[in-house]
Amino acid sequence: MAVLRRKARRGQGDAVLDDPLDAAQERRVRAVLALGGVPQADLPDGVQQVRLRLLERAASGREAPRDVSAWAAVVASNLAMDWHRARRRQDRIGERLAALRHADHPSGEDTSLLSLAVARGLDELPDAQRQVLVLRFYADLPVRGIAEELGIPEGTVKSRLHTAVRALRARLHEDEVV
């Protein structure tokens, strides 16, 4: 029991000693991320990503960078660029979805009723499910294309599609539209 207590105490102290970034390096990483346009709310995640990449590098057996501070700044700069790429990808998807919502629909009472019911059902879906459903059935993108566009695995796209279709179908049956 005493051995476990010593290990637990040692484990608590080691967390501070095993941190690959010291305070000055962390401030530099935060500054690089902020200057790279990453919002203030996302800075802690960026610092953790840099820390994680340094730990992964050490765990893989590669030698430590000669200048950890410079290496961390380069990684932070790359993360800032990745953040902007992801942001642009989300903006493009949003624009596509907005364009699809404003597309002309055929007239007719039945079509209008069904369109309203589907739109209401889509609005009730979680954002992630609505996004894949619209990209698949309105934008006619294949699963692989959706996965690439959103930066998620194909299996995740399939799972979200399945769940979204089931929820939408249940909603349309509940409203007695279909």
Short mmCIF file of C-alpha atoms in Angstrom, two decimals:
data_model
loop_
_atom_site.label_atom_id
_atom_site.label_comp_id
_atom_site.label_asym_id
_atom_site.label_seq_id
_atom_site.Cartn_x
_atom_site.Cartn_y
_atom_site.Cartn_z
CA MET A 1 0.00 0.00 0.00
CA ALA A 2 2.82 2.39 0.80
CA VAL A 3 4.34 1.69 -2.62
CA LEU A 4 1.08 2.69 -4.31
CA ARG A 5 0.93 5.92 -2.31
CA ARG A 6 4.52 6.77 -3.28
CA LYS A 7 3.75 6.09 -6.95
CA ALA A 8 0.61 8.22 -6.76
CA ARG A 9 2.53 11.09 -5.15
CA ARG A 10 5.35 10.72 -7.64
CA GLY A 11 2.82 10.62 -10.50
CA GLN A 12 1.31 13.91 -9.41
CA GLY A 13 4.67 15.63 -9.31
CA ASP A 14 5.80 14.12 -12.61
CA ALA A 15 2.92 15.71 -14.48
CA VAL A 16 4.56 19.10 -14.00
CA LEU A 17 8.06 17.78 -14.78
CA ASP A 18 6.95 15.87 -17.90
CA ASP A 19 5.35 18.90 -19.55
CA PRO A 20 7.27 19.31 -22.81
CA LEU A 21 6.55 23.05 -23.00
CA ASP A 22 7.76 25.47 -20.38
CA ALA A 23 5.84 28.66 -19.61
CA ALA A 24 7.84 30.82 -22.05
CA GLN A 25 7.36 28.31 -24.88
CA GLU A 26 3.66 28.11 -24.13
CA ARG A 27 3.36 31.91 -24.31
CA ARG A 28 5.20 31.87 -27.63
CA VAL A 29 2.87 29.18 -29.00
CA ARG A 30 -0.16 31.20 -27.88
CA ALA A 31 1.27 34.31 -29.55
CA VAL A 32 1.95 32.49 -32.84
CA LEU A 33 -1.57 31.05 -32.84
CA ALA A 34 -3.13 34.44 -32.04
CA LEU A 35 -1.07 36.20 -34.72
CA GLY A 36 -2.14 33.43 -37.09
CA GLY A 37 -5.76 34.46 -36.59
CA VAL A 38 -6.91 31.67 -34.28
CA PRO A 39 -9.68 32.99 -31.98
CA GLN A 40 -8.88 33.47 -28.31
CA ALA A 41 -11.30 30.69 -27.32
CA ASP A 42 -9.36 28.15 -29.44
CA LEU A 43 -5.88 29.03 -28.15
CA PRO A 44 -5.83 26.48 -25.28
CA ASP A 45 -6.71 23.72 -27.76
CA GLY A 46 -3.91 24.86 -30.04
CA VAL A 47 -1.39 24.80 -27.20
CA GLN A 48 -2.54 21.29 -26.29
CA GLN A 49 -2.13 20.20 -29.92
CA VAL A 50 1.48 21.45 -29.95
CA ARG A 51 2.12 19.72 -26.64
CA LEU A 52 0.56 16.51 -27.95
CA ARG A 53 2.65 16.53 -31.12
CA LEU A 54 5.82 16.99 -29.08
CA LEU A 55 4.85 14.10 -26.82
CA GLU A 56 3.96 11.91 -29.82
CA ARG A 57 7.34 12.70 -31.34
CA ALA A 58 9.09 11.62 -28.16
CA ALA A 59 6.92 8.50 -27.83
CA SER A 60 7.70 7.41 -31.40
CA GLY A 61 11.41 7.34 -30.57
CA ARG A 62 12.44 10.26 -32.73
CA GLU A 63 14.99 12.56 -31.19
CA ALA A 64 13.80 15.77 -29.61
CA PRO A 65 14.03 18.92 -31.72
CA ARG A 66 17.24 20.90 -31.21
CA ASP A 67 15.27 24.04 -30.43
CA VAL A 68 11.93 23.08 -28.90
CA SER A 69 10.75 26.69 -28.88
CA ALA A 70 11.35 27.16 -32.61
CA TRP A 71 9.83 23.74 -33.40
CA ALA A 72 6.75 24.57 -31.31
CA ALA A 73 6.37 27.91 -33.11
CA VAL A 74 6.45 26.19 -36.52
CA VAL A 75 3.88 23.61 -35.39
CA ALA A 76 1.69 26.41 -34.00
CA SER A 77 1.93 28.26 -37.31
CA ASN A 78 0.88 25.10 -39.17
CA LEU A 79 -2.04 24.63 -36.76
CA ALA A 80 -3.18 28.20 -37.45
CA MET A 81 -3.16 27.48 -41.19
CA ASP A 82 -5.08 24.24 -40.58
CA TRP A 83 -7.63 26.18 -38.52
CA HIS A 84 -8.19 28.60 -41.42
CA ARG A 85 -8.51 25.76 -43.94
CA ALA A 86 -11.13 24.06 -41.78
CA ARG A 87 -12.95 27.35 -41.37
CA ARG A 88 -13.00 27.93 -45.14
CA ARG A 89 -14.25 24.37 -45.69
CA GLN A 90 -17.10 24.95 -43.22
CA ASP A 91 -17.94 28.28 -44.91
CA ARG A 92 -18.11 26.60 -48.34
CA ILE A 93 -20.40 23.92 -46.96
CA GLY A 94 -22.61 26.58 -45.38
CA GLU A 95 -22.80 28.44 -48.68
CA ARG A 96 -23.74 25.24 -50.50
CA LEU A 97 -26.44 24.47 -47.96
CA ALA A 98 -27.81 28.01 -48.17
CA ALA A 99 -27.92 27.80 -51.95
CA LEU A 100 -29.79 24.51 -51.73
CA ARG A 101 -32.38 25.94 -49.36
CA HIS A 102 -33.11 28.81 -51.74
CA ALA A 103 -33.37 26.65 -54.86
CA ASP A 104 -36.66 26.75 -56.74
CA HIS A 105 -39.10 23.97 -55.90
CA PRO A 106 -41.87 22.74 -58.15
CA SER A 107 -45.27 24.16 -57.30
CA GLY A 108 -48.27 22.19 -56.21
CA GLU A 109 -50.10 21.76 -52.94
CA ASP A 110 -48.78 18.25 -52.26
CA THR A 111 -45.22 19.19 -53.08
CA SER A 112 -45.44 22.28 -50.90
CA LEU A 113 -46.83 20.33 -47.96
CA LEU A 114 -44.13 17.67 -48.29
CA SER A 115 -41.42 20.33 -48.68
CA LEU A 116 -42.56 22.12 -45.55
CA ALA A 117 -42.70 18.88 -43.57
CA VAL A 118 -39.22 17.86 -44.74
CA ALA A 119 -37.83 21.33 -43.99
CA ARG A 120 -39.36 21.21 -40.50
CA GLY A 121 -37.93 17.73 -39.98
CA LEU A 122 -34.50 18.85 -41.16
CA ASP A 123 -34.58 21.82 -38.78
CA GLU A 124 -35.13 19.45 -35.87
CA LEU A 125 -32.13 17.28 -36.70
CA PRO A 126 -28.78 17.92 -35.01
CA ASP A 127 -26.45 20.01 -37.17
CA ALA A 128 -24.06 17.14 -37.98
CA GLN A 129 -26.91 14.87 -39.16
CA ARG A 130 -28.62 17.63 -41.15
CA GLN A 131 -25.33 18.50 -42.81
CA VAL A 132 -24.62 14.98 -44.12
CA LEU A 133 -28.26 14.44 -45.13
CA VAL A 134 -28.39 17.63 -47.18
CA LEU A 135 -25.00 16.99 -48.76
CA ARG A 136 -26.00 13.44 -49.70
CA PHE A 137 -29.55 13.93 -50.96
CA TYR A 138 -29.71 17.59 -52.00
CA ALA A 139 -26.15 18.17 -53.21
CA ASP A 140 -25.94 14.58 -54.47
CA LEU A 141 -22.45 14.04 -53.07
CA PRO A 142 -21.26 10.45 -52.58
CA VAL A 143 -20.33 9.28 -49.08
CA ARG A 144 -16.64 9.55 -49.92
CA GLY A 145 -17.10 13.13 -51.14
CA ILE A 146 -18.95 14.10 -47.98
CA ALA A 147 -16.24 12.52 -45.82
CA GLU A 148 -13.52 14.43 -47.68
CA GLU A 149 -15.44 17.71 -47.58
CA LEU A 150 -16.14 17.47 -43.85
CA GLY A 151 -12.82 15.87 -42.92
CA ILE A 152 -14.45 12.90 -41.16
CA PRO A 153 -14.29 9.12 -41.76
CA GLU A 154 -16.68 7.53 -44.26
CA GLY A 155 -18.08 5.32 -41.49
CA THR A 156 -19.09 8.41 -39.53
CA VAL A 157 -20.86 9.80 -42.60
CA LYS A 158 -22.76 6.52 -43.06
CA SER A 159 -23.71 6.38 -39.40
CA ARG A 160 -24.97 9.97 -39.38
CA LEU A 161 -26.90 9.40 -42.61
CA HIS A 162 -28.58 6.30 -41.22
CA THR A 163 -29.57 8.04 -37.99
CA ALA A 164 -30.78 11.16 -39.80
CA VAL A 165 -32.90 9.24 -42.32
CA ARG A 166 -34.52 7.22 -39.55
CA ALA A 167 -35.31 10.36 -37.53
CA LEU A 168 -36.66 12.22 -40.56
CA ARG A 169 -38.77 9.24 -41.65
CA ALA A 170 -40.22 8.93 -38.13
CA ARG A 171 -41.03 12.65 -38.11
CA LEU A 172 -42.82 12.45 -41.48
CA HIS A 173 -44.84 9.43 -40.37
CA GLU A 174 -45.68 11.18 -37.11
CA ASP A 175 -47.01 14.19 -39.06
CA GLU A 176 -48.86 11.77 -41.39
CA VAL A 177 -47.24 13.33 -44.42
CA VAL A 178 -45.91 10.05 -45.79
#
